[in-house]
Short mmCIF file of C-alpha atoms and ligand atoms in Angstrom, two decimals:
data_model
loop_
_atom_site.label_atom_id
_atom_site.label_comp_id
_atom_site.label_asym_id
_atom_site.label_seq_id
_atom_site.Cartn_x
_atom_site.Cartn_y
_atom_site.Cartn_z
CA UNK A 1 1.89 -6.26 29.33
CA UNK A 2 3.25 -6.67 25.81
CA UNK A 3 1.43 -4.69 23.19
CA UNK A 4 0.09 -6.80 20.36
CA UNK A 5 -1.52 -5.26 17.25
CA UNK A 6 -2.87 -7.03 14.23
CA UNK A 7 -3.71 -6.23 10.68
CA UNK A 8 -6.56 -8.42 9.57
CA UNK A 9 -7.39 -7.99 5.88
CA UNK A 10 -10.02 -10.04 4.08
CA UNK A 11 -8.47 -11.34 0.85
CA UNK A 12 -11.17 -10.29 -1.50
CA UNK A 13 -8.97 -7.97 -3.64
CA UNK A 14 -5.65 -6.18 -3.71
CA UNK A 15 -4.33 -4.23 -0.74
CA UNK A 16 -5.74 -0.72 -1.08
CA UNK A 17 -4.25 2.42 0.34
CA UNK A 18 -6.75 2.56 3.19
CA UNK A 19 -5.77 -0.91 4.34
CA UNK A 20 -2.11 -0.07 3.98
CA UNK A 21 -2.56 2.99 6.17
CA UNK A 22 -4.30 0.85 8.86
CA UNK A 23 -1.49 -1.72 8.60
CA UNK A 24 1.08 1.04 8.95
CA UNK A 25 -0.55 2.45 12.08
CA UNK A 26 -0.71 -1.07 13.65
CA UNK A 27 2.92 -1.67 12.67
CA UNK A 28 4.16 1.67 14.00
CA UNK A 29 2.44 1.21 17.29
CA UNK A 30 3.87 -2.31 17.76
CA UNK A 31 7.38 -1.09 16.87
CA UNK A 32 7.14 1.96 19.04
CA UNK A 33 6.17 -0.12 22.07
CA UNK A 34 8.42 -2.98 21.19
CA UNK A 35 5.36 -5.12 21.00
CA UNK A 36 4.14 -7.59 18.40
CA UNK A 37 2.59 -6.99 15.02
CA UNK A 38 0.48 -9.88 13.73
CA UNK A 39 -0.84 -10.47 10.24
CA UNK A 40 -4.12 -12.36 10.07
CA UNK A 41 -5.82 -13.26 6.87
CA UNK A 42 -9.62 -13.25 7.37
CA UNK A 43 -10.51 -15.65 4.59
CA UNK A 44 -13.71 -17.24 5.96
CA UNK A 45 -15.82 -15.81 3.13
CA UNK A 46 -14.99 -18.70 0.86
CA UNK A 47 -16.83 -17.22 -2.09
CA UNK A 48 -15.03 -13.91 -2.17
CA UNK A 49 -11.58 -14.91 -0.89
CA UNK A 50 -8.95 -15.85 -3.40
CA UNK A 51 -5.41 -17.12 -3.25
CA UNK A 52 -4.38 -14.33 -5.70
CA UNK A 53 -5.65 -11.74 -3.19
CA UNK A 54 -3.80 -13.36 -0.36
CA UNK A 55 -0.61 -13.19 -2.47
CA UNK A 56 -1.33 -9.59 -3.48
CA UNK A 57 -1.65 -8.59 0.22
CA UNK A 58 1.56 -10.41 1.17
CA UNK A 59 3.46 -8.84 -1.73
CA UNK A 60 2.24 -5.38 -0.86
CA UNK A 61 3.22 -5.81 2.80
CA UNK A 62 6.62 -6.93 1.70
CA UNK A 63 7.07 -4.09 -0.70
CA UNK A 64 6.07 -1.61 2.01
CA UNK A 65 8.51 -3.30 4.37
CA UNK A 66 5.81 -3.83 7.00
CA UNK A 67 7.26 -6.93 8.59
CA UNK A 68 5.16 -8.97 11.02
CA UNK A 69 6.25 -10.92 14.01
CA UNK A 70 3.56 -13.60 13.77
CA UNK A 71 1.49 -14.95 10.95
CA UNK A 72 0.15 -14.83 8.42
CA UNK A 73 -2.56 -16.75 10.30
CA UNK A 74 -5.43 -17.95 8.18
CA UNK A 75 -8.90 -18.14 9.70
CA UNK A 76 -9.81 -21.02 7.44
CA UNK A 77 -7.19 -23.08 9.29
CA UNK A 78 -8.79 -22.35 12.62
CA UNK A 79 -12.27 -23.75 12.12
CA UNK A 80 -11.77 -26.43 14.73
CA UNK A 81 -10.91 -23.83 17.34
CA UNK A 82 -14.02 -21.73 16.48
CA UNK A 83 -16.17 -24.84 16.69
CA UNK A 84 -14.77 -25.66 20.10
CA UNK A 85 -15.56 -22.14 21.42
CA UNK A 86 -19.08 -22.28 19.94
CA UNK A 87 -19.68 -25.57 21.78
CA UNK A 88 -18.37 -24.09 25.04
CA UNK A 89 -20.74 -21.07 24.74
CA UNK A 90 -23.70 -23.35 24.06
CA UNK A 91 -22.78 -25.53 26.96
CA UNK A 92 -22.58 -22.57 29.27
CA UNK A 93 -25.94 -21.35 27.90
CA UNK A 94 -24.25 -18.17 26.57
CA UNK A 95 -25.27 -19.15 23.10
CA UNK A 96 -28.29 -21.10 21.89
CA UNK A 97 -29.62 -22.97 18.93
CA UNK A 98 -32.10 -21.02 16.88
CA UNK A 99 -34.51 -23.05 14.76
CA UNK A 100 -36.39 -20.12 13.25
CA UNK A 101 -37.23 -20.68 9.56
CA UNK A 102 -36.28 -18.21 6.89
CA UNK A 103 -40.04 -17.54 6.42
CA UNK A 104 -40.49 -16.63 10.05
CA UNK A 105 -37.47 -14.30 9.99
CA UNK A 106 -38.67 -12.68 6.76
CA UNK A 107 -42.09 -12.10 8.24
CA UNK A 108 -40.57 -10.67 11.37
CA UNK A 109 -38.46 -8.26 9.35
CA UNK A 110 -41.37 -7.13 7.23
CA UNK A 111 -43.49 -6.60 10.31
CA UNK A 112 -40.76 -4.51 11.97
CA UNK A 113 -40.14 -2.45 8.88
CA UNK A 114 -43.84 -1.72 8.52
CA UNK A 115 -43.81 -0.52 12.10
CA UNK A 116 -40.76 1.60 11.36
CA UNK A 117 -38.72 -0.44 13.84
CA UNK A 118 -35.10 -1.44 13.33
CA UNK A 119 -35.08 -5.01 11.97
CA UNK A 120 -33.65 -7.33 14.62
CA UNK A 121 -34.03 -10.82 15.91
CA UNK A 122 -36.72 -11.05 18.56
CA UNK A 123 -35.14 -13.75 20.73
CA UNK A 124 -37.79 -16.28 19.82
CA UNK A 125 -35.55 -19.35 20.42
CA UNK A 126 -33.80 -18.06 23.54
CA UNK A 127 -35.70 -20.49 25.74
CA UNK A 128 -36.44 -23.29 23.36
CA UNK A 129 -35.26 -26.72 24.36
CA UNK A 130 -32.68 -28.53 22.17
CA UNK A 131 -34.41 -30.46 19.40
CA UNK A 132 -33.10 -33.61 17.95
CA UNK A 133 -33.91 -32.74 14.39
CA UNK A 134 -34.21 -29.66 12.24
CA UNK A 135 -31.68 -27.25 10.94
CA UNK A 136 -30.50 -24.50 13.25
CA UNK A 137 -28.01 -21.67 13.53
CA UNK A 138 -26.24 -20.72 16.82
CA UNK A 139 -26.93 -17.27 18.26
CA UNK A 140 -24.95 -15.47 20.92
CA UNK A 141 -27.11 -14.60 23.90
CA UNK A 142 -26.54 -10.85 24.01
CA UNK A 143 -27.26 -9.25 27.41
CA UNK A 144 -30.78 -7.86 27.29
CA UNK A 145 -30.19 -4.94 29.60
CA UNK A 146 -27.43 -2.53 30.49
CA UNK A 147 -24.94 -0.80 28.19
CA UNK A 148 -21.68 -1.46 26.49
CA UNK A 149 -19.19 1.28 27.00
CA UNK A 150 -15.72 1.67 25.58
CA UNK A 151 -13.11 4.37 25.25
CA UNK A 152 -12.14 4.51 21.64
CA UNK A 153 -8.58 5.78 21.46
CA UNK A 154 -9.47 8.10 18.63
CA UNK A 155 -13.19 8.78 19.04
CA UNK A 156 -13.41 8.96 22.81
CA UNK A 157 -16.11 7.33 24.95
CA UNK A 158 -18.81 5.40 23.08
CA UNK A 159 -21.86 3.93 24.67
CA UNK A 160 -24.35 1.55 23.18
CA UNK A 161 -27.53 0.23 24.86
CA UNK A 162 -27.71 -3.54 24.87
CA UNK A 163 -31.37 -3.16 23.96
CA UNK A 164 -30.12 -1.98 20.58
CA UNK A 165 -28.26 -5.19 19.94
CA UNK A 166 -29.89 -8.45 18.99
CA UNK A 167 -28.63 -12.01 19.32
CA UNK A 168 -25.97 -12.35 16.71
CA UNK A 169 -25.62 -15.54 14.65
CA UNK A 170 -22.21 -17.00 15.49
CA UNK A 171 -22.54 -20.28 13.58
CA UNK A 172 -24.52 -20.72 10.34
CA UNK A 173 -26.69 -23.74 9.71
CA UNK A 174 -23.73 -25.55 8.06
CA UNK A 175 -21.79 -25.00 11.28
CA UNK A 176 -19.42 -22.41 9.76
CA UNK A 177 -18.56 -19.54 12.14
CA UNK A 178 -19.51 -15.94 11.25
CA UNK A 179 -17.29 -12.95 10.84
CA UNK A 180 -17.74 -11.14 14.15
CA UNK A 181 -17.19 -14.38 16.03
CA UNK A 182 -13.98 -15.39 14.37
CA UNK A 183 -12.55 -11.89 15.00
CA UNK A 184 -13.38 -12.22 18.65
CA UNK A 185 -11.84 -15.67 19.12
CA UNK A 186 -8.70 -14.58 17.19
CA UNK A 187 -8.26 -11.29 19.07
CA UNK A 188 -8.62 -13.31 22.27
CA UNK A 189 -6.34 -16.22 21.33
CA UNK A 190 -3.72 -13.91 19.82
CA UNK A 191 -3.79 -11.79 22.93
CA UNK A 192 -4.36 -8.59 20.96
CA UNK A 193 -4.11 -5.49 23.17
CA UNK A 194 -4.89 -2.80 20.58
CA UNK A 195 -7.33 -3.20 17.74
CA UNK A 196 -6.63 -0.45 15.22
CA UNK A 197 -9.02 -0.74 12.30
CA UNK A 198 -11.24 1.16 9.88
CA UNK A 199 -14.28 2.88 11.38
CA UNK A 200 -16.56 0.86 9.11
CA UNK A 201 -16.25 -1.75 11.93
CA UNK A 202 -17.30 0.55 14.74
CA UNK A 203 -20.82 -0.94 14.91
CA UNK A 204 -19.32 -4.39 15.35
CA UNK A 205 -17.29 -3.36 18.37
CA UNK A 206 -20.02 -3.43 21.11
CA UNK A 207 -21.10 -6.88 19.87
CA UNK A 208 -17.54 -8.17 19.91
CA UNK A 209 -16.99 -6.78 23.42
CA UNK A 210 -20.07 -8.63 24.66
CA UNK A 211 -18.85 -11.92 23.24
CA UNK A 212 -15.36 -11.36 24.68
CA UNK A 213 -16.87 -10.74 28.09
CA UNK A 214 -18.98 -13.88 27.83
CA UNK A 215 -15.78 -15.77 27.15
CA UNK A 216 -14.20 -14.27 30.26
CA UNK A 217 -11.72 -12.33 28.17
CA UNK A 218 -10.63 -8.74 28.78
CA UNK A 219 -11.51 -6.78 25.65
CA UNK A 220 -8.62 -5.05 23.91
CA UNK A 221 -8.42 -1.27 23.45
CA UNK A 222 -10.03 -0.09 20.17
CA UNK A 223 -8.98 2.68 17.80
CA UNK A 224 -11.25 3.26 14.78
CA UNK A 225 -9.53 5.10 11.98
CA UNK A 226 -11.64 7.32 9.80
CA UNK A 227 -11.90 6.52 6.15
CA UNK A 228 -9.98 8.09 3.28
CA UNK A 229 -11.87 10.27 0.89
CA UNK A 230 -11.24 11.01 -2.78
CA UNK A 231 -10.63 14.62 -3.96
CA UNK A 232 -14.39 14.98 -4.46
CA UNK A 233 -15.14 14.27 -0.78
CA UNK A 234 -16.56 10.83 -1.49
CA UNK A 235 -15.19 7.62 -0.06
CA UNK A 236 -11.94 6.75 -1.95
CA UNK A 237 -12.58 4.07 -4.56
CA UNK A 238 -11.42 2.86 -7.91
CA UNK A 239 -13.28 5.74 -9.55
CA UNK A 240 -10.59 8.05 -8.22
CA UNK A 241 -7.80 6.23 -10.07
CA UNK A 242 -5.15 4.15 -8.28
CA UNK A 243 -6.20 2.75 -4.95
CA UNK A 244 -4.15 -0.41 -4.94
CA UNK A 245 -0.75 -0.25 -3.25
CA UNK A 246 0.91 -2.24 -5.99
CA UNK A 247 -0.52 0.08 -8.70
CA UNK A 248 1.42 2.85 -6.97
CA UNK A 249 4.51 0.68 -7.29
CA UNK A 250 3.78 0.23 -11.00
CA UNK A 251 3.40 3.97 -11.42
CA UNK A 252 6.88 4.43 -9.96
CA UNK A 253 6.33 5.48 -6.40
CA UNK A 254 8.81 4.56 -3.67
CA UNK A 255 7.56 2.62 -0.68
CA UNK A 256 9.05 5.20 1.71
CA UNK A 257 7.13 7.96 -0.15
CA UNK A 258 3.85 6.11 0.01
CA UNK A 259 4.30 5.33 3.68
CA UNK A 260 5.20 8.94 4.49
CA UNK A 261 2.16 10.06 2.53
CA UNK A 262 -0.18 7.59 4.18
CA UNK A 263 0.98 8.23 7.73
CA UNK A 264 0.24 11.95 7.31
CA UNK A 265 -3.15 11.23 5.81
CA UNK A 266 -4.90 11.09 9.12
CA UNK A 267 -2.11 11.65 11.63
CA UNK A 268 0.19 14.60 12.29
CA UNK A 269 3.02 15.81 14.41
CA UNK A 270 2.94 19.62 14.32
CA UNK A 271 3.50 20.85 10.76
CA UNK A 272 6.15 18.29 9.92
CA UNK A 273 5.66 16.65 6.49
CA UNK A 274 8.72 14.50 6.01
CA UNK A 275 9.35 11.67 8.39
CA UNK A 276 11.83 8.85 8.32
CA UNK A 277 10.50 5.52 9.47
CA UNK A 278 12.77 5.72 12.50
CA UNK A 279 11.27 9.07 13.44
CA UNK A 280 7.77 7.76 13.00
CA UNK A 281 8.42 4.81 15.27
CA UNK A 282 9.44 7.38 17.98
CA UNK A 283 6.75 10.01 17.35
CA UNK A 284 3.75 7.95 16.46
CA UNK A 285 0.80 8.01 18.98
CA UNK A 286 -2.60 6.49 18.39
CA UNK A 287 -4.17 9.50 20.16
CA UNK A 288 -2.80 11.79 17.44
CA UNK A 289 -4.73 10.04 14.71
CA UNK A 290 -7.33 12.53 13.42
CA UNK A 291 -11.05 12.05 14.05
CA UNK A 292 -12.10 13.50 10.72
CA UNK A 293 -11.65 11.70 7.40
CA UNK A 294 -8.88 12.96 5.15
CA UNK A 295 -8.93 13.43 1.39
CA UNK A 296 -6.32 11.79 -0.85
CA UNK A 297 -4.14 14.29 -2.62
CA UNK A 298 -2.14 12.86 -5.58
CA UNK A 299 -0.06 16.07 -5.99
CA UNK A 300 1.28 15.78 -2.50
CA UNK A 301 2.16 12.15 -2.95
CA UNK A 302 4.05 13.08 -6.15
CA UNK A 303 5.89 15.82 -4.32
CA UNK A 304 6.95 13.37 -1.61
CA UNK A 305 7.99 10.81 -4.12
CA UNK A 306 10.24 13.32 -5.86
CA UNK A 307 11.68 14.33 -2.53
CA UNK A 308 12.56 10.72 -1.73
CA UNK A 309 13.97 10.07 -5.17
CA UNK A 310 16.29 13.04 -4.74
CA UNK A 311 17.33 12.40 -1.15
CA UNK A 312 17.33 8.68 -0.58
CA UNK A 313 20.47 6.55 -0.75
CA UNK A 314 21.03 5.80 -4.45
CA UNK A 315 21.50 2.10 -3.58
CA UNK A 316 17.99 1.88 -2.20
CA UNK A 317 16.55 3.64 -5.27
CA UNK A 318 18.60 1.39 -7.54
CA UNK A 319 17.05 -1.66 -5.87
CA UNK A 320 13.52 -0.46 -6.61
CA UNK A 321 14.53 0.77 -10.06
CA UNK A 322 15.71 -2.79 -10.96
CA UNK A 323 12.09 -3.90 -10.79
CA UNK A 324 10.96 -1.14 -13.13
CA UNK A 325 13.72 -1.90 -15.62
CA UNK A 326 12.56 -5.52 -15.61
CA UNK A 327 9.01 -4.44 -16.20
CA UNK A 328 10.10 -2.45 -19.22
CA UNK A 329 12.29 -5.34 -20.37
CA UNK A 330 15.47 -3.28 -20.13
CA UNK A 331 18.46 -5.48 -19.54
CA UNK A 332 20.43 -3.74 -16.81
CA UNK A 333 23.49 -5.86 -17.53
CA UNK A 334 23.89 -4.10 -20.87
CA UNK A 335 24.84 -0.72 -19.42
CA UNK A 336 26.21 1.20 -16.46
CA UNK A 337 25.54 0.19 -12.84
CA UNK A 338 22.09 1.34 -11.79
CA UNK A 339 23.52 3.30 -8.82
CA UNK A 340 25.45 5.52 -11.23
CA UNK A 341 22.33 6.01 -13.32
CA UNK A 342 20.30 6.99 -10.25
CA UNK A 343 22.93 9.57 -9.33
CA UNK A 344 22.50 11.44 -12.64
CA UNK A 345 18.73 10.91 -13.12
CA UNK A 346 17.47 11.55 -9.59
CA UNK A 347 16.95 15.26 -10.15
CA UNK A 348 14.96 14.80 -13.28
CA UNK A 349 12.36 12.09 -12.64
CA UNK A 350 9.20 12.41 -10.61
CA UNK A 351 8.66 8.67 -10.59
CA UNK A 352 10.89 5.64 -11.00
CA UNK A 353 8.84 4.49 -13.94
CA UNK A 354 9.68 7.78 -15.62
CA UNK A 355 13.34 7.30 -14.68
CA UNK A 356 13.32 3.84 -16.21
CA UNK A 357 11.61 5.04 -19.38
CA UNK A 358 14.05 7.86 -19.79
CA UNK A 359 17.11 5.61 -19.32
CA UNK A 360 16.54 2.97 -21.91
CA UNK A 361 19.20 4.26 -24.26
CA UNK A 362 21.89 3.51 -21.64
CA UNK A 363 21.12 -0.18 -21.90
CA UNK A 364 20.61 -0.95 -25.52
CA UNK A 365 22.61 -0.58 -28.73
CA UNK A 366 19.55 0.45 -30.64
CA UNK A 367 18.82 4.11 -30.32
CA UNK A 368 15.34 5.20 -31.26
CA UNK A 369 15.66 8.54 -33.00
CA UNK A 370 12.81 10.96 -32.60
CA UNK A 371 11.96 12.46 -35.95
CA UNK A 372 11.32 15.98 -34.57
CA UNK A 373 14.61 16.04 -32.74
CA UNK A 374 16.51 14.85 -35.82
CA UNK A 375 14.78 17.36 -38.08
CA UNK A 376 15.45 20.20 -35.72
CA UNK A 377 19.04 19.54 -34.73
CA UNK A 378 20.73 17.51 -37.45
CA UNK A 379 21.54 20.48 -39.63
CA UNK A 380 24.65 20.82 -41.73
CA UNK A 381 26.35 22.63 -38.86
CA UNK A 382 25.63 19.67 -36.75
CA UNK A 383 27.43 17.31 -39.07
CA UNK A 384 30.61 19.44 -38.59
CA UNK A 385 30.07 19.46 -34.83
CA UNK A 386 29.74 15.71 -34.67
CA UNK A 387 32.75 15.11 -36.83
CA UNK A 388 34.94 17.39 -34.72
CA UNK A 389 33.61 15.81 -31.53
CA UNK A 390 34.29 12.29 -32.80
CA UNK A 391 37.85 13.21 -33.57
CA UNK A 392 38.53 14.86 -30.22
CA UNK A 393 36.75 12.26 -28.14
CA UNK A 394 38.55 9.35 -29.85
CA UNK A 395 41.79 10.93 -28.76
CA UNK A 396 40.82 11.27 -25.13
CA UNK A 397 42.95 9.17 -22.83
CA UNK A 398 40.64 9.44 -19.85
CA UNK A 399 36.90 8.91 -20.11
CA UNK A 400 35.37 11.08 -17.49
CA UNK A 401 33.00 14.00 -17.56
CA UNK A 402 35.54 16.79 -16.88
CA UNK A 403 37.69 15.74 -19.84
CA UNK A 404 34.52 15.28 -21.99
CA UNK A 405 33.38 18.76 -21.03
CA UNK A 406 36.75 20.21 -22.12
CA UNK A 407 36.41 18.53 -25.51
CA UNK A 408 32.98 19.88 -26.12
CA UNK A 409 34.06 23.35 -24.97
CA UNK A 410 37.02 23.27 -27.34
CA UNK A 411 34.81 22.28 -30.28
CA UNK A 412 32.37 25.11 -29.44
CA UNK A 413 35.23 27.62 -29.35
CA UNK A 414 36.71 26.32 -32.58
CA UNK A 415 33.32 26.60 -34.35
CA UNK A 416 32.47 29.82 -32.47
CA UNK A 417 29.17 28.35 -31.33
CA UNK A 418 27.47 28.40 -27.94
CA UNK A 419 28.04 25.34 -25.81
CA UNK A 420 24.31 24.45 -25.84
CA UNK A 421 24.23 24.58 -29.60
CA UNK A 422 27.06 22.08 -29.75
CA UNK A 423 25.63 19.86 -27.07
CA UNK A 424 22.21 19.34 -28.68
CA UNK A 425 23.19 17.42 -31.82
CA UNK A 426 25.45 15.27 -29.69
CA UNK A 427 22.58 14.57 -27.38
CA UNK A 428 20.26 13.60 -30.20
CA UNK A 429 22.94 11.39 -31.72
CA UNK A 430 23.58 9.42 -28.55
CA UNK A 431 20.12 9.37 -26.90
CA UNK A 432 17.80 9.85 -29.83
CA UNK A 433 16.06 12.82 -28.25
CA UNK A 434 16.64 16.31 -26.89
CA UNK A 435 16.37 15.64 -23.16
CA UNK A 436 18.94 13.92 -21.00
CA UNK A 437 21.10 14.63 -18.00
CA UNK A 438 24.02 17.06 -18.65
CA UNK A 439 25.78 15.95 -21.83
CA UNK A 440 29.21 15.32 -20.25
CA UNK A 441 27.73 13.02 -17.53
CA UNK A 442 25.56 11.28 -20.11
CA UNK A 443 28.57 10.52 -22.32
CA UNK A 444 30.64 9.38 -19.42
CA UNK A 445 27.94 6.96 -18.35
CA UNK A 446 27.28 5.69 -21.85
CA UNK A 447 30.93 4.76 -22.17
CA UNK A 448 33.47 5.54 -24.91
CA UNK A 449 32.65 2.73 -27.22
CA UNK A 450 28.94 3.30 -27.34
CA UNK A 451 29.32 7.04 -27.69
CA UNK A 452 31.74 6.92 -30.60
CA UNK A 453 29.70 4.25 -32.32
CA UNK A 454 26.53 6.28 -32.00
CA UNK A 455 28.15 9.50 -33.13
CA UNK A 456 29.57 7.76 -36.21
CA UNK A 457 26.26 6.10 -37.01
CA UNK A 458 24.54 9.46 -36.66
CA UNK A 459 26.95 11.11 -39.09
CA UNK A 460 26.43 8.30 -41.56
CA UNK A 461 22.68 7.94 -41.32
CA UNK A 462 21.02 11.14 -40.09
CA UNK A 463 22.23 13.56 -42.82
CA UNK A 464 21.50 13.67 -46.49
N1 LIG B 1 -11.25 -8.29 7.94
C1 LIG B 1 -11.77 -6.99 8.16
C2 LIG B 1 -11.63 -6.12 6.92
O1 LIG B 1 -10.82 -6.48 6.07
C3 LIG B 1 -11.04 -6.31 9.34
C4 LIG B 1 -11.52 -6.76 10.59
C5 LIG B 1 -10.92 -6.12 11.83
O2 LIG B 1 -9.86 -5.44 11.69
O3 LIG B 1 -11.36 -6.38 12.88
O4 LIG B 1 -12.28 -5.13 6.79
#
């Protein structure tokens, strides 16, 4: 049997980290078993679903590199199929028309609440004959006795008494199918073998199993993943800051760092913290997903991000950095290749956004001088330093960091100053501030022309 998993988001907002983690678990399990991973957009709630959310979900899946083998399927395009299955169930007497008015149902609920009973439909229309007129909904005829039992791959055996479940509405009075029903038809039609989803759906599962059985389908296996908590122990939400996957992108996180972070948030393999995707595909097991909810920890995500910035292939970092440079309107054609930039900045940036912000001076002719840096370092001594450096650098035949280093060393010896003291005014002159990668590497990457031009401008404009 081929494994088939699905990620089935409702497009009522961006893709949040909880959804991304569920998608990742589904994806990993499909890849591990060489099965199929399906993307299904559950957009039947017409009021809350938007095209912008659909796009946001697709973009986030793309950014995270969670590729799918089928889909995206859209539930709104499958209404005919749902309708057909509803008719079939009615014909087989497994579902029935319910003509109960809103008033009757309200009264029933009030009565039950007053008696401290769980509000539920009382089966009033179960045996009513079809009427020619009047508005109706269609209800699934849930078994009245017996139990529903399933082995949740994370939670273990779960048993629900059918007496607890009432007859669920599967079609509203306008004929539109309801949520639990569309999920069932889709999981059946798409031959899903493993439903991995948030545990907020666990109460739906026995109902869905009953409908699947009525349809003659074998229910899939279920794995309900516990929720993600914020640092205060409450369910993770916007209050805790970023929850949207794409907001993490904007803040400068790498997809591989976010994935590594998310996989560990609720799953483990011994004490190991760092996993390549390839390793995860081999090691991942649904049974190892934790039962208890996990709390989101920004610090750890930052730590992982830095790890991946330092250790990933500079070409892959450069690809992601391109996007950030565009966001900051930095023209990457006006400076060194991004791969070279990544090589010298990787050690000094915690996020790619920070790397982009700290690299602007490589890609523009206009240096922004920071007043404090100028006041502190552009002393009279500094003017001498810069003049000597200009002279020596303009005579250099080869423009690489070793030769540049020799020049700065020679100037420091000539002026009997420490190397650091000589480097700082040069740094301010070419970058505008006091922090940059090592000065020789910075100058090499900036290029001879830009360096000499900036040093000359500094001499002319930053001293009185
Ligand atoms: N559409 C549901 C949601 O976004 C998921 C349903 C499911 O996975 O079965 O919460």
